[in-house]
CSV table of C-alpha atoms in Angstrom, one decimal:
chain,number,residue,atom,x,y,z
E,169,UNK,CA,-42.1,116.9,129.1
E,170,UNK,CA,-41.8,118.5,132.4
E,171,UNK,CA,-43.7,121.8,132.8
E,172,UNK,CA,-40.4,123.9,133.5
E,173,UNK,CA,-38.2,122.1,130.9
E,174,UNK,CA,-37.9,123.9,127.8
E,175,UNK,CA,-38.9,122.4,124.7
E,176,UNK,CA,-36.3,121.0,122.2
E,177,UNK,CA,-36.8,120.4,118.4
E,178,UNK,CA,-37.4,116.4,119.6
E,179,UNK,CA,-40.7,117.3,121.7
E,180,UNK,CA,-42.0,119.3,118.6
E,181,UNK,CA,-41.6,116.7,116.3
E,182,UNK,CA,-43.3,114.4,118.4
E,183,UNK,CA,-46.2,116.6,118.9
E,184,UNK,CA,-46.2,117.1,115.3
E,185,UNK,CA,-46.2,113.7,114.6
E,186,UNK,CA,-43.0,113.9,112.3
E,187,UNK,CA,-39.4,113.1,112.3
E,188,UNK,CA,-36.8,115.4,114.1
E,189,UNK,CA,-35.7,116.0,110.6
E,190,UNK,CA,-38.8,117.0,109.1
E,191,UNK,CA,-39.4,119.3,112.3
E,192,UNK,CA,-36.0,121.2,111.7
E,193,UNK,CA,-36.4,121.5,107.8
E,194,UNK,CA,-40.1,123.1,108.4
E,195,UNK,CA,-39.1,125.3,111.2
E,196,UNK,CA,-36.1,126.2,109.2
E,197,UNK,CA,-37.8,126.9,105.7
E,198,UNK,CA,-35.8,124.4,103.9
E,199,UNK,CA,-36.0,120.8,102.7
E,200,UNK,CA,-39.0,118.9,100.8
E,201,UNK,CA,-42.0,119.7,103.5
E,202,UNK,CA,-45.6,120.3,102.3
E,203,UNK,CA,-47.0,123.3,103.7
E,204,UNK,CA,-49.7,121.2,105.4
E,205,UNK,CA,-46.8,119.5,107.4
E,206,UNK,CA,-44.7,123.0,107.8
E,207,UNK,CA,-48.2,124.6,109.2
E,208,UNK,CA,-48.5,121.7,112.1
E,209,UNK,CA,-45.1,121.9,112.9
E,210,UNK,CA,-45.3,125.6,113.4
E,211,UNK,CA,-48.3,125.3,115.3
E,212,UNK,CA,-46.8,122.3,117.9
E,213,UNK,CA,-43.8,125.0,118.1
E,214,UNK,CA,-46.0,127.8,119.1
E,215,UNK,CA,-48.2,125.8,121.5
E,216,UNK,CA,-44.9,124.2,123.2
E,217,UNK,CA,-43.1,127.7,123.5
E,218,UNK,CA,-40.3,126.4,121.6
E,219,UNK,CA,-37.3,128.7,120.8
E,220,UNK,CA,-35.6,128.1,117.6
E,221,UNK,CA,-32.8,130.3,118.2
E,222,UNK,CA,-30.4,128.1,119.8
E,223,UNK,CA,-28.1,130.3,121.8
E,224,UNK,CA,-31.2,132.2,123.5
E,225,UNK,CA,-32.6,128.7,124.3
E,226,UNK,CA,-29.2,127.8,125.8
E,227,UNK,CA,-28.9,130.8,127.8
E,228,UNK,CA,-32.6,130.3,129.1
E,229,UNK,CA,-31.8,126.9,130.1
E,230,UNK,CA,-28.5,128.0,132.0
E,231,UNK,CA,-26.6,125.6,129.9
E,232,UNK,CA,-23.5,125.9,127.5
E,233,UNK,CA,-25.1,124.8,124.6
E,234,UNK,CA,-22.1,122.7,123.9
E,235,UNK,CA,-21.2,118.6,124.1
E,236,UNK,CA,-17.9,117.6,124.3
E,237,UNK,CA,-16.3,114.8,122.3
E,238,UNK,CA,-13.1,113.0,122.8
E,239,UNK,CA,-11.7,110.4,120.6
E,240,UNK,CA,-8.4,108.3,120.6
E,241,UNK,CA,-5.4,110.3,119.2
E,242,UNK,CA,-5.5,108.1,115.8
E,243,UNK,CA,-8.1,110.6,114.8
E,244,UNK,CA,-5.7,112.3,112.2
E,245,UNK,CA,-5.1,109.0,110.4
E,246,UNK,CA,-8.2,107.2,110.8
E,247,UNK,CA,-11.3,107.7,108.4
E,248,UNK,CA,-13.4,105.8,111.0
E,249,UNK,CA,-13.0,108.2,113.5
E,250,UNK,CA,-13.3,111.2,111.1
E,251,UNK,CA,-16.8,109.7,110.2
E,252,UNK,CA,-17.5,109.6,113.9
E,253,UNK,CA,-16.6,113.0,114.6
E,254,UNK,CA,-19.0,114.2,111.7
E,255,UNK,CA,-21.8,111.8,113.2
E,256,UNK,CA,-21.6,113.4,116.7
E,257,UNK,CA,-21.4,117.0,115.3
E,258,UNK,CA,-24.7,115.9,113.0
E,259,UNK,CA,-26.3,114.6,116.0
E,260,UNK,CA,-25.7,117.8,118.3
E,261,UNK,CA,-26.8,120.2,115.3
E,262,UNK,CA,-30.1,118.3,115.3
E,263,UNK,CA,-30.6,119.5,118.6
E,264,UNK,CA,-29.0,123.2,118.4
E,265,UNK,CA,-25.8,122.3,120.4
E,266,UNK,CA,-22.2,122.8,119.4
E,267,UNK,CA,-19.1,120.1,120.0
E,268,UNK,CA,-16.0,120.9,121.3
E,269,UNK,CA,-13.1,118.5,120.6
E,270,UNK,CA,-11.5,117.8,123.8
E,271,UNK,CA,-7.6,116.9,123.4
E,272,UNK,CA,-6.5,117.3,127.1
E,273,UNK,CA,-7.8,116.6,130.6
E,274,UNK,CA,-6.1,119.4,132.5
E,275,UNK,CA,-9.2,121.2,133.4
E,276,UNK,CA,-13.3,120.3,133.4
E,277,UNK,CA,-14.5,121.2,130.1
E,278,UNK,CA,-17.4,123.8,130.0
E,279,UNK,CA,-19.8,121.5,128.5
E,280,UNK,CA,-23.0,120.1,129.1
E,281,UNK,CA,-22.2,116.2,128.7
E,282,UNK,CA,-19.3,114.2,126.7
E,283,UNK,CA,-19.3,111.6,124.0
E,284,UNK,CA,-16.1,109.4,124.2
E,285,UNK,CA,-15.3,107.5,121.3
E,286,UNK,CA,-13.9,104.2,121.8
E,287,UNK,CA,-12.3,104.9,125.2
E,288,UNK,CA,-9.0,103.2,125.9
E,289,UNK,CA,-8.8,102.1,129.4
E,290,UNK,CA,-5.0,103.4,130.0
E,291,UNK,CA,-6.0,106.9,128.7
E,292,UNK,CA,-5.3,109.5,131.4
E,293,UNK,CA,-7.4,111.9,129.4
E,294,UNK,CA,-10.6,109.6,129.3
E,295,UNK,CA,-9.9,108.6,133.1
E,296,UNK,CA,-10.2,112.7,134.0
E,297,UNK,CA,-13.2,112.9,131.9
E,298,UNK,CA,-15.1,110.1,133.4
E,299,UNK,CA,-14.6,111.6,136.6
E,300,UNK,CA,-15.9,115.2,135.6
E,301,UNK,CA,-19.5,114.6,136.9
E,302,UNK,CA,-20.8,115.1,133.3
E,303,UNK,CA,-23.8,113.2,131.5
E,304,UNK,CA,-21.3,110.8,129.6
E,305,UNK,CA,-21.9,108.5,126.7
E,306,UNK,CA,-19.0,106.1,125.5
E,307,UNK,CA,-19.1,104.4,122.0
E,308,UNK,CA,-18.2,100.9,123.2
E,309,UNK,CA,-17.7,100.2,127.0
E,310,UNK,CA,-15.1,101.4,128.9
E,311,UNK,CA,-12.4,99.1,130.2
E,312,UNK,CA,-10.9,101.2,132.8
E,313,UNK,CA,-12.3,102.0,136.0
E,314,UNK,CA,-15.7,104.1,136.1
E,315,UNK,CA,-18.8,103.8,134.3
E,316,UNK,CA,-20.7,105.8,131.6
E,317,UNK,CA,-24.3,106.9,131.8
E,318,UNK,CA,-25.0,105.6,128.4
E,319,UNK,CA,-23.2,103.2,126.2
E,320,UNK,CA,-23.7,102.5,122.2
E,321,UNK,CA,-22.1,99.2,121.3
E,322,UNK,CA,-21.9,96.8,118.6
E,323,UNK,CA,-21.7,93.1,118.7
E,324,UNK,CA,-18.3,93.0,117.6
E,325,UNK,CA,-17.5,89.4,118.6
E,326,UNK,CA,-20.6,87.7,116.7
E,327,UNK,CA,-19.7,89.6,113.9
E,328,UNK,CA,-16.0,88.4,113.8
E,329,UNK,CA,-17.6,84.7,114.0
E,330,UNK,CA,-19.8,85.5,110.8
E,331,UNK,CA,-16.3,86.9,108.9
E,332,UNK,CA,-14.7,83.6,110.1
E,333,UNK,CA,-17.4,81.4,108.9
E,334,UNK,CA,-17.2,83.4,105.5
E,335,UNK,CA,-13.5,82.7,105.4
E,336,UNK,CA,-13.9,78.6,106.2
E,337,UNK,CA,-16.5,78.5,103.5
E,338,UNK,CA,-13.8,80.2,101.2
E,339,UNK,CA,-11.4,77.6,101.9
E,340,UNK,CA,-9.3,78.8,104.9
E,341,UNK,CA,-8.3,76.0,107.5
E,342,UNK,CA,-5.2,77.9,109.1
E,343,UNK,CA,-6.6,81.5,109.5
E,344,UNK,CA,-4.5,84.1,111.9
E,345,UNK,CA,-5.5,87.5,113.3
E,346,UNK,CA,-3.6,90.8,114.1
E,347,UNK,CA,-5.5,92.7,116.8
E,348,UNK,CA,-4.9,95.7,118.7
E,349,UNK,CA,-4.3,95.2,122.8
E,350,UNK,CA,-7.5,94.5,124.6
E,351,UNK,CA,-7.4,98.2,126.2
E,352,UNK,CA,-10.5,98.8,124.1
E,353,UNK,CA,-13.8,97.1,124.5
E,354,UNK,CA,-13.7,96.8,120.4
E,355,UNK,CA,-10.4,95.3,120.5
E,356,UNK,CA,-11.2,92.8,123.1
E,357,UNK,CA,-14.6,91.7,121.6
E,358,UNK,CA,-12.5,91.0,118.4
E,359,UNK,CA,-9.9,89.1,119.9
E,360,UNK,CA,-12.6,87.2,122.0
E,361,UNK,CA,-14.7,86.6,119.1
E,362,UNK,CA,-11.9,84.8,117.2
E,363,UNK,CA,-10.7,82.6,119.9
E,364,UNK,CA,-14.4,81.6,120.5
E,365,UNK,CA,-14.5,80.7,116.9
E,366,UNK,CA,-11.4,78.6,117.2
E,367,UNK,CA,-12.6,76.5,120.0
E,368,UNK,CA,-15.6,75.9,118.3
E,369,UNK,CA,-13.7,74.6,115.2
E,370,UNK,CA,-11.0,72.9,117.1
E,371,UNK,CA,-8.3,75.3,115.6
E,372,UNK,CA,-5.5,76.6,117.5
E,373,UNK,CA,-5.7,80.3,117.6
E,374,UNK,CA,-2.9,82.0,116.0
E,375,UNK,CA,-2.9,85.7,117.1
E,376,UNK,CA,-0.4,88.6,117.2
E,377,UNK,CA,-1.3,91.6,119.5
E,378,UNK,CA,-0.1,95.3,118.5
E,379,UNK,CA,-0.5,98.5,120.4
E,380,UNK,CA,-4.1,100.4,119.5
E,381,UNK,CA,-2.0,103.1,117.6
E,382,UNK,CA,0.8,101.5,116.1
E,383,UNK,CA,2.9,102.5,112.7
E,384,UNK,CA,2.6,100.0,109.7
E,385,UNK,CA,5.9,98.7,110.7
E,386,UNK,CA,4.9,97.1,113.6
E,387,UNK,CA,1.8,95.5,111.8
E,388,UNK,CA,4.5,94.1,109.1
E,389,UNK,CA,6.4,92.8,112.0
E,390,UNK,CA,3.4,90.9,113.6
E,391,UNK,CA,2.5,89.3,110.0
E,392,UNK,CA,6.1,88.1,109.5
E,393,UNK,CA,6.1,87.0,112.9
E,394,UNK,CA,2.9,84.8,111.9
E,395,UNK,CA,4.3,83.5,108.6
E,396,UNK,CA,7.1,82.6,110.2
E,397,UNK,CA,5.4,80.4,112.9
E,398,UNK,CA,2.9,78.9,110.6
E,399,UNK,CA,4.1,79.0,107.0
E,400,UNK,CA,0.7,77.3,106.0
E,401,UNK,CA,-1.8,80.2,106.8
E,402,UNK,CA,-4.4,80.7,104.4
E,403,UNK,CA,-6.4,83.5,105.8
E,404,UNK,CA,-5.2,87.0,107.9
E,405,UNK,CA,-7.5,88.5,109.4
E,406,UNK,CA,-6.4,92.6,110.4
E,407,UNK,CA,-8.0,94.2,113.2
E,408,UNK,CA,-6.1,97.9,113.6
E,409,UNK,CA,-7.8,100.2,110.9
E,410,UNK,CA,-6.0,100.5,107.8
E,411,UNK,CA,-3.7,97.6,108.7
E,412,UNK,CA,-5.2,95.0,106.0
E,413,UNK,CA,-4.0,97.8,103.1
E,414,UNK,CA,-0.6,98.5,104.5
E,415,UNK,CA,0.0,94.7,104.6
E,416,UNK,CA,-0.6,94.1,101.0
E,417,UNK,CA,2.9,94.9,99.7
E,418,UNK,CA,4.3,92.9,102.2
E,419,UNK,CA,2.3,89.7,101.7
E,420,UNK,CA,3.0,89.8,98.0
E,421,UNK,CA,6.7,89.8,98.9
E,422,UNK,CA,6.3,87.0,101.6
E,423,UNK,CA,4.3,85.0,98.7
E,424,UNK,CA,7.3,85.5,96.4
E,425,UNK,CA,10.1,84.5,98.9
E,426,UNK,CA,8.1,81.3,99.8
E,427,UNK,CA,7.9,80.5,96.4
E,428,UNK,CA,11.5,80.8,95.7
E,429,UNK,CA,12.2,78.7,98.8
E,430,UNK,CA,9.9,76.1,97.5
E,431,UNK,CA,11.1,76.0,93.9
E,432,UNK,CA,14.6,75.3,95.5
E,433,UNK,CA,13.4,72.4,97.1
E,434,UNK,CA,12.5,71.1,93.7
E,435,UNK,CA,9.0,70.1,95.1
E,436,UNK,CA,7.5,69.0,91.7
E,437,UNK,CA,4.5,66.6,93.1
E,438,UNK,CA,0.7,67.7,92.5
E,439,UNK,CA,0.5,68.1,96.4
E,440,UNK,CA,3.5,70.5,96.1
E,441,UNK,CA,2.1,72.6,93.3
E,442,UNK,CA,-1.1,73.0,95.2
E,443,UNK,CA,0.9,74.1,98.0
E,444,UNK,CA,2.5,76.4,96.3
E,445,UNK,CA,-0.5,77.7,94.5
E,446,UNK,CA,-1.9,78.4,98.0
E,447,UNK,CA,1.3,80.0,99.8
E,448,UNK,CA,2.2,82.1,96.8
E,449,UNK,CA,0.5,85.1,98.2
E,450,UNK,CA,-2.1,85.3,95.4
E,451,UNK,CA,-4.6,83.1,97.4
E,452,UNK,CA,-3.9,84.5,100.7
E,453,UNK,CA,-7.4,85.3,102.2
E,454,UNK,CA,-7.5,88.9,103.5
E,455,UNK,CA,-10.1,90.8,105.9
E,456,UNK,CA,-10.3,93.8,107.7
E,457,UNK,CA,-11.8,94.4,110.8
E,458,UNK,CA,-12.7,98.2,110.0
E,459,UNK,CA,-13.8,99.1,106.6
E,460,UNK,CA,-12.7,102.3,105.0
E,461,UNK,CA,-12.3,103.7,101.4
E,462,UNK,CA,-9.0,102.4,101.3
E,463,UNK,CA,-10.6,98.6,101.7
E,464,UNK,CA,-12.7,99.3,98.9
E,465,UNK,CA,-9.9,100.8,96.3
E,466,UNK,CA,-7.1,98.2,97.4
E,467,UNK,CA,-6.1,95.9,94.8
E,468,UNK,CA,-7.8,93.4,95.1
E,469,UNK,CA,-10.8,95.1,97.2
E,470,UNK,CA,-10.7,94.1,100.7
E,471,UNK,CA,-13.4,92.4,102.7
E,472,UNK,CA,-14.4,94.3,105.8
E,473,UNK,CA,-16.6,95.0,108.8
E,474,UNK,CA,-18.7,97.8,108.2
E,475,UNK,CA,-18.9,99.5,111.4
E,476,UNK,CA,-20.8,102.4,110.3
E,477,UNK,CA,-19.0,105.2,112.3
E,478,UNK,CA,-21.1,108.4,111.1
E,479,UNK,CA,-24.2,106.4,112.4
E,480,UNK,CA,-22.7,105.6,115.3
E,481,UNK,CA,-21.6,109.4,116.1
E,482,UNK,CA,-25.2,110.0,115.7
E,483,UNK,CA,-27.0,107.6,117.8
E,484,UNK,CA,-23.9,108.7,120.7
E,485,UNK,CA,-25.1,112.3,120.3
E,486,UNK,CA,-28.9,110.9,120.6
E,487,UNK,CA,-28.4,109.2,123.7
E,488,UNK,CA,-26.4,112.0,125.5
E,489,UNK,CA,-29.5,114.3,124.7
E,490,UNK,CA,-31.9,111.6,125.9
E,491,UNK,CA,-29.6,111.6,129.4
E,492,UNK,CA,-30.1,115.5,129.1
E,493,UNK,CA,-33.6,115.5,128.7
E,494,UNK,CA,-34.6,112.7,131.2
E,495,UNK,CA,-35.9,110.8,128.4
E,496,UNK,CA,-33.2,108.1,129.2
E,497,UNK,CA,-32.0,106.9,132.4
E,498,UNK,CA,-28.3,106.4,133.5
E,499,UNK,CA,-27.3,102.8,132.7
E,500,UNK,CA,-28.8,102.8,129.3
E,501,UNK,CA,-26.8,100.8,126.7
E,502,UNK,CA,-28.0,100.8,122.8
E,503,UNK,CA,-26.9,98.3,120.1
E,504,UNK,CA,-25.6,100.1,117.0
E,505,UNK,CA,-25.7,97.4,114.0
E,506,UNK,CA,-22.7,96.6,111.9
E,507,UNK,CA,-22.4,94.6,108.9
E,508,UNK,CA,-20.0,92.3,106.9
E,509,UNK,CA,-19.1,93.6,103.4
E,510,UNK,CA,-17.5,90.8,101.2
E,511,UNK,CA,-14.9,91.9,98.3
E,512,UNK,CA,-12.5,90.1,95.9
E,513,UNK,CA,-9.9,89.6,99.0
E,514,UNK,CA,-11.8,86.7,100.7
E,515,UNK,CA,-12.8,84.7,97.4
E,516,UNK,CA,-12.0,81.2,97.7
E,517,UNK,CA,-9.5,79.4,95.0
């Protein structure tokens, strides 16, 4: 820490040899902190001249005490973005900062820095914010012109490959993907991961793209087109958040329609019965690229990639504060780990 730089909760924590959360609890008199630890934190704060009152400290630094946050308009309908927002707020609170949600690019926001959640390359608001001259962190890379000072990203293509390996092990031989357009780095990575997997396994990639923020009707249409193009699809991966649960009624309906057509053709062989079994809707494997409570509560529960959005929000805020304090340099990228949650919807027949 430079001599003229005010102490932060992070520097107090490092000096006392405790976590940031423990230091905050000790200074606030909350949490399960031993008296010995509390005394050590208080001693470190006193030695560093730490000012626990956030407003006073921000005035001393001639800062706003606020960071700006922008996410795509799907916020109101997506549990992913709501969790991400809570994560950014948590990370800001740990540093005695407030968060302002930015919905317009008409003027430069009065904030110390910016967090842009999954910025879309064609979003005019994002383009203006990127040109605002403020320290900026993006969750996933920005696909438009301009470069953020810091990036928190995940290995989506690699995780999509893991999901496809699981579907293959569960018996799928003809997978298909519905994915948002490549205006976001996340969607582009998912798309790339699917095509790379198909190339490795000699499978013709069946893909339909939809707008990043599209209504359920457009996802239904994409699914209908895929099923009409290739009736033998036995696994469907849904990119847009919430689209997998939206498709459940349609897939059941499409399954019954397929069954009636096959029954009408009087297909009675063992091979035909096996085809009916697989195409009847009951054993189509279904997975989502975004997990949510709706995926857990669906019937059947849907296999999904857990993007851990709240933790992603925290990590974005942490990187922004590291940039503001000088402990991270411009161009820093950090990997945010994600996971695959297997559920009944991809259980092989």
